[in-house]
Amino acid sequence: MQREQENRKVLKIGLTVAVLMVGFGFALVPLYDIICDITGLNGKTGVLAAQDVRETAVDHTVVVQFDGTVNSDLPWSFRPKQFSMEVVPGKLYHTEYIAKNISTDDVTGQAVPSVAPNEASIYFSKTECFCFTEQLLASGEEKNMPVTFIVSADIPKDIDVLTLSYTFFNKNRMTTAEKQQAGNANHEKI
């Protein structure tokens, strides 16, 4: 009888710990997003609507470099149309990337963006981006993928170069961590 009570107690404790661990795991996602938004970690960028852009007088420029890669599971080629652009902070700019499906099958990809250096990410906002949604390319299809962005006029003058980088993943073969990161990118509209 005593052993049965001890077993029930251990079972209750074990179940309670398991439920708390699962709950903690789910609580980490919004906590991670909040920390990334505050610190600019993980290349998270701000969100800005095109109508919210204000022209401001700025006496310096910033070089924005563009980079594009694909995960090895994605049979695409992907690259920026231009590799860098000199921008005036506070003004809206537009660029494009080119993606091509080089396989014999239709493939859905998801882009995960990042900005480097990390401290510059809070000054970089996209108003339009292909990374906001999944991209389906038919076999052999090539597509121009637009990005409209602004570098905040508040960017410190010591940050004179930043890099906007995208990695495309095969949506059907993404790991749980990659899906989480892509979901955060879609949720954040970065």
mmCIF file of C-alpha atoms in Angstrom:
data_model
loop_
_atom_site.group_PDB
_atom_site.id
_atom_site.type_symbol
_atom_site.label_atom_id
_atom_site.label_comp_id
_atom_site.label_asym_id
_atom_site.label_seq_id
_atom_site.Cartn_x
_atom_site.Cartn_y
_atom_site.Cartn_z
ATOM 1 C CA MET A 1 0.000 0.000 0.000
ATOM 2 C CA GLN A 2 2.802 2.407 0.950
ATOM 3 C CA ARG A 3 4.678 1.568 -2.285
ATOM 4 C CA GLU A 4 1.550 2.321 -4.339
ATOM 5 C CA GLN A 5 1.224 5.745 -2.720
ATOM 6 C CA GLU A 6 4.893 6.479 -3.357
ATOM 7 C CA ASN A 7 4.525 5.421 -6.995
ATOM 8 C CA ARG A 8 1.507 7.731 -7.443
ATOM 9 C CA LYS A 9 3.409 10.586 -5.850
ATOM 10 C CA VAL A 10 6.394 10.043 -8.168
ATOM 11 C CA LEU A 11 4.009 9.809 -11.167
ATOM 12 C CA LYS A 12 2.280 13.081 -10.205
ATOM 13 C CA ILE A 13 5.606 14.842 -9.761
ATOM 14 C CA GLY A 14 6.877 13.471 -13.076
ATOM 15 C CA LEU A 15 3.734 14.549 -14.945
ATOM 16 C CA THR A 16 3.848 17.992 -13.344
ATOM 17 C CA VAL A 17 7.492 18.449 -14.338
ATOM 18 C CA ALA A 18 6.732 17.285 -17.901
ATOM 19 C CA VAL A 19 3.799 19.722 -18.245
ATOM 20 C CA LEU A 20 5.907 22.572 -16.845
ATOM 21 C CA MET A 21 8.742 21.767 -19.264
ATOM 22 C CA VAL A 22 6.395 21.811 -22.262
ATOM 23 C CA GLY A 23 4.871 25.093 -21.077
ATOM 24 C CA PHE A 24 8.313 26.596 -20.596
ATOM 25 C CA GLY A 25 9.275 25.492 -24.107
ATOM 26 C CA PHE A 26 6.283 27.332 -25.569
ATOM 27 C CA ALA A 27 6.969 30.404 -23.423
ATOM 28 C CA LEU A 28 10.520 30.644 -24.806
ATOM 29 C CA VAL A 29 9.299 31.526 -28.318
ATOM 30 C CA PRO A 30 7.683 34.886 -27.443
ATOM 31 C CA LEU A 31 10.434 35.590 -24.920
ATOM 32 C CA TYR A 32 13.063 35.019 -27.625
ATOM 33 C CA ASP A 33 11.171 37.355 -29.998
ATOM 34 C CA ILE A 34 11.028 40.083 -27.361
ATOM 35 C CA ILE A 35 14.745 39.796 -26.605
ATOM 36 C CA CYS A 36 15.616 39.855 -30.333
ATOM 37 C CA ASP A 37 13.381 42.904 -30.910
ATOM 38 C CA ILE A 38 14.984 44.804 -28.043
ATOM 39 C CA THR A 39 18.598 43.894 -28.785
ATOM 40 C CA GLY A 40 18.499 43.380 -32.553
ATOM 41 C CA LEU A 41 19.965 39.897 -32.101
ATOM 42 C CA ASN A 42 19.579 37.292 -34.835
ATOM 43 C CA GLY A 43 19.397 39.974 -37.508
ATOM 44 C CA LYS A 44 15.820 40.929 -36.674
ATOM 45 C CA THR A 45 14.945 44.192 -38.331
ATOM 46 C CA GLY A 46 12.250 46.733 -37.727
ATOM 47 C CA VAL A 47 8.942 46.914 -39.550
ATOM 48 C CA LEU A 48 7.888 50.088 -41.281
ATOM 49 C CA ALA A 49 5.017 50.804 -43.643
ATOM 50 C CA ALA A 50 5.886 52.741 -46.795
ATOM 51 C CA GLN A 51 3.473 55.538 -45.830
ATOM 52 C CA ASP A 52 5.344 55.988 -42.522
ATOM 53 C CA VAL A 53 8.606 56.963 -44.221
ATOM 54 C CA ARG A 54 9.581 60.551 -43.487
ATOM 55 C CA GLU A 55 12.210 62.388 -45.467
ATOM 56 C CA THR A 56 14.877 63.741 -43.141
ATOM 57 C CA ALA A 57 18.056 65.646 -43.732
ATOM 58 C CA VAL A 58 21.048 63.367 -43.191
ATOM 59 C CA ASP A 59 24.647 64.286 -43.869
ATOM 60 C CA HIS A 60 26.081 60.815 -44.386
ATOM 61 C CA THR A 61 25.537 57.677 -46.435
ATOM 62 C CA VAL A 62 25.554 53.977 -45.673
ATOM 63 C CA VAL A 63 26.627 51.176 -47.988
ATOM 64 C CA VAL A 64 24.120 48.313 -47.987
ATOM 65 C CA GLN A 65 25.582 45.045 -49.245
ATOM 66 C CA PHE A 66 23.304 42.271 -50.505
ATOM 67 C CA ASP A 67 23.931 38.555 -50.130
ATOM 68 C CA GLY A 68 21.890 35.494 -51.031
ATOM 69 C CA THR A 69 22.449 31.794 -50.405
ATOM 70 C CA VAL A 70 20.437 28.598 -50.592
ATOM 71 C CA ASN A 71 20.420 25.680 -48.200
ATOM 72 C CA SER A 72 21.887 22.513 -49.731
ATOM 73 C CA ASP A 73 18.412 20.875 -49.719
ATOM 74 C CA LEU A 74 17.031 23.521 -52.086
ATOM 75 C CA PRO A 75 17.723 23.025 -55.801
ATOM 76 C CA TRP A 76 17.662 26.744 -56.620
ATOM 77 C CA SER A 77 20.111 29.396 -57.654
ATOM 78 C CA PHE A 78 19.609 32.656 -55.776
ATOM 79 C CA ARG A 79 21.490 35.946 -55.920
ATOM 80 C CA PRO A 80 20.993 39.703 -55.622
ATOM 81 C CA LYS A 81 20.658 41.719 -58.858
ATOM 82 C CA GLN A 82 23.167 44.188 -57.421
ATOM 83 C CA PHE A 83 25.704 43.468 -54.741
ATOM 84 C CA SER A 84 25.768 46.850 -52.988
ATOM 85 C CA MET A 85 24.060 50.221 -52.920
ATOM 86 C CA GLU A 86 24.996 53.525 -51.326
ATOM 87 C CA VAL A 87 21.928 54.864 -49.507
ATOM 88 C CA VAL A 88 20.991 58.023 -47.661
ATOM 89 C CA PRO A 89 19.452 57.114 -44.297
ATOM 90 C CA GLY A 90 15.793 58.087 -44.082
ATOM 91 C CA LYS A 91 15.037 57.466 -47.776
ATOM 92 C CA LEU A 92 13.168 54.526 -49.284
ATOM 93 C CA TYR A 93 15.093 52.210 -51.670
ATOM 94 C CA HIS A 94 14.228 49.243 -53.867
ATOM 95 C CA THR A 95 16.293 46.269 -55.008
ATOM 96 C CA GLU A 96 15.656 42.765 -56.307
ATOM 97 C CA TYR A 97 16.992 39.270 -55.963
ATOM 98 C CA ILE A 98 16.753 36.581 -58.642
ATOM 99 C CA ALA A 99 15.745 33.014 -57.824
ATOM 100 C CA LYS A 100 15.643 30.104 -60.249
ATOM 101 C CA ASN A 101 14.432 26.560 -59.678
ATOM 102 C CA ILE A 102 17.035 24.340 -61.333
ATOM 103 C CA SER A 103 15.252 21.063 -60.535
ATOM 104 C CA THR A 104 12.683 19.077 -62.500
ATOM 105 C CA ASP A 105 10.083 19.485 -59.731
ATOM 106 C CA ASP A 106 8.056 22.400 -58.411
ATOM 107 C CA VAL A 107 9.623 23.524 -55.120
ATOM 108 C CA THR A 108 8.465 25.861 -52.345
ATOM 109 C CA GLY A 109 11.149 27.886 -50.614
ATOM 110 C CA GLN A 110 11.183 30.164 -47.582
ATOM 111 C CA ALA A 111 13.712 32.956 -47.168
ATOM 112 C CA VAL A 112 15.152 33.752 -43.759
ATOM 113 C CA PRO A 113 16.671 37.257 -43.603
ATOM 114 C CA SER A 114 19.393 38.684 -41.408
ATOM 115 C CA VAL A 115 21.257 41.960 -41.110
ATOM 116 C CA ALA A 116 24.865 42.361 -40.060
ATOM 117 C CA PRO A 117 26.319 43.797 -37.983
ATOM 118 C CA ASN A 118 23.687 42.903 -35.385
ATOM 119 C CA GLU A 119 23.631 46.405 -33.902
ATOM 120 C CA ALA A 120 22.601 47.797 -37.317
ATOM 121 C CA SER A 121 19.552 45.547 -37.605
ATOM 122 C CA ILE A 122 17.355 47.798 -35.482
ATOM 123 C CA TYR A 123 17.966 50.632 -37.974
ATOM 124 C CA PHE A 124 16.982 48.571 -41.028
ATOM 125 C CA SER A 125 13.316 48.141 -42.009
ATOM 126 C CA LYS A 126 11.645 46.459 -44.961
ATOM 127 C CA THR A 127 8.296 47.685 -46.302
ATOM 128 C CA GLU A 128 8.068 45.011 -49.001
ATOM 129 C CA CYS A 129 9.917 41.695 -49.104
ATOM 130 C CA PHE A 130 9.633 38.285 -50.726
ATOM 131 C CA CYS A 131 10.671 36.863 -47.349
ATOM 132 C CA PHE A 132 7.237 37.685 -45.910
ATOM 133 C CA THR A 133 5.707 34.663 -47.717
ATOM 134 C CA GLU A 134 6.667 31.240 -49.053
ATOM 135 C CA GLN A 135 7.806 31.242 -52.674
ATOM 136 C CA LEU A 136 6.713 28.520 -55.112
ATOM 137 C CA LEU A 137 8.831 28.102 -58.228
ATOM 138 C CA ALA A 138 7.851 25.683 -60.968
ATOM 139 C CA SER A 139 10.513 23.517 -62.558
ATOM 140 C CA GLY A 140 12.917 25.821 -64.417
ATOM 141 C CA GLU A 141 11.053 28.982 -63.370
ATOM 142 C CA GLU A 142 13.023 32.147 -62.680
ATOM 143 C CA LYS A 143 11.541 34.961 -60.602
ATOM 144 C CA ASN A 144 12.540 38.493 -59.623
ATOM 145 C CA MET A 145 11.987 38.998 -55.912
ATOM 146 C CA PRO A 146 11.619 42.615 -54.753
ATOM 147 C CA VAL A 147 12.752 44.221 -51.512
ATOM 148 C CA THR A 148 11.858 47.767 -50.521
ATOM 149 C CA PHE A 149 13.732 49.070 -47.494
ATOM 150 C CA ILE A 150 14.825 52.068 -45.491
ATOM 151 C CA VAL A 151 17.827 52.630 -43.263
ATOM 152 C CA SER A 152 16.743 54.794 -40.325
ATOM 153 C CA ALA A 153 18.077 58.319 -40.161
ATOM 154 C CA ASP A 154 18.910 57.516 -36.533
ATOM 155 C CA ILE A 155 21.624 55.021 -37.517
ATOM 156 C CA PRO A 156 24.894 55.885 -35.754
ATOM 157 C CA LYS A 157 27.488 57.454 -38.028
ATOM 158 C CA ASP A 158 30.046 54.802 -37.083
ATOM 159 C CA ILE A 159 27.917 52.175 -38.871
ATOM 160 C CA ASP A 160 28.719 52.901 -42.488
ATOM 161 C CA VAL A 161 28.313 49.407 -43.995
ATOM 162 C CA LEU A 162 25.631 46.819 -43.359
ATOM 163 C CA THR A 163 24.765 43.566 -45.075
ATOM 164 C CA LEU A 164 21.276 42.295 -45.878
ATOM 165 C CA SER A 165 21.511 38.548 -46.273
ATOM 166 C CA TYR A 166 18.916 35.918 -47.146
ATOM 167 C CA THR A 167 19.153 32.161 -46.922
ATOM 168 C CA PHE A 168 16.486 30.223 -48.799
ATOM 169 C CA PHE A 169 15.379 26.854 -47.387
ATOM 170 C CA ASN A 170 13.346 24.066 -48.961
ATOM 171 C CA LYS A 171 10.033 24.534 -47.125
ATOM 172 C CA ASN A 172 9.262 20.804 -47.302
ATOM 173 C CA ARG A 173 12.603 19.813 -45.728
ATOM 174 C CA MET A 174 13.082 22.552 -43.132
ATOM 175 C CA THR A 175 14.169 21.504 -39.664
ATOM 176 C CA THR A 176 12.096 22.556 -36.681
ATOM 177 C CA ALA A 177 14.580 25.340 -35.842
ATOM 178 C CA GLU A 178 14.540 26.636 -39.439
ATOM 179 C CA LYS A 179 10.719 26.600 -39.464
ATOM 180 C CA GLN A 180 10.747 28.524 -36.180
ATOM 181 C CA GLN A 181 13.129 31.131 -37.563
ATOM 182 C CA ALA A 182 11.111 31.454 -40.793
ATOM 183 C CA GLY A 183 7.914 31.744 -38.762
ATOM 184 C CA ASN A 184 9.462 34.524 -36.721
ATOM 185 C CA ALA A 185 10.500 36.289 -39.936
ATOM 186 C CA ASN A 186 6.955 36.050 -41.288
ATOM 187 C CA HIS A 187 5.463 37.119 -37.978
ATOM 188 C CA GLU A 188 7.836 40.050 -37.663
ATOM 189 C CA LYS A 189 7.522 41.038 -41.340
ATOM 190 C CA ILE A 190 11.200 41.783 -41.373
#
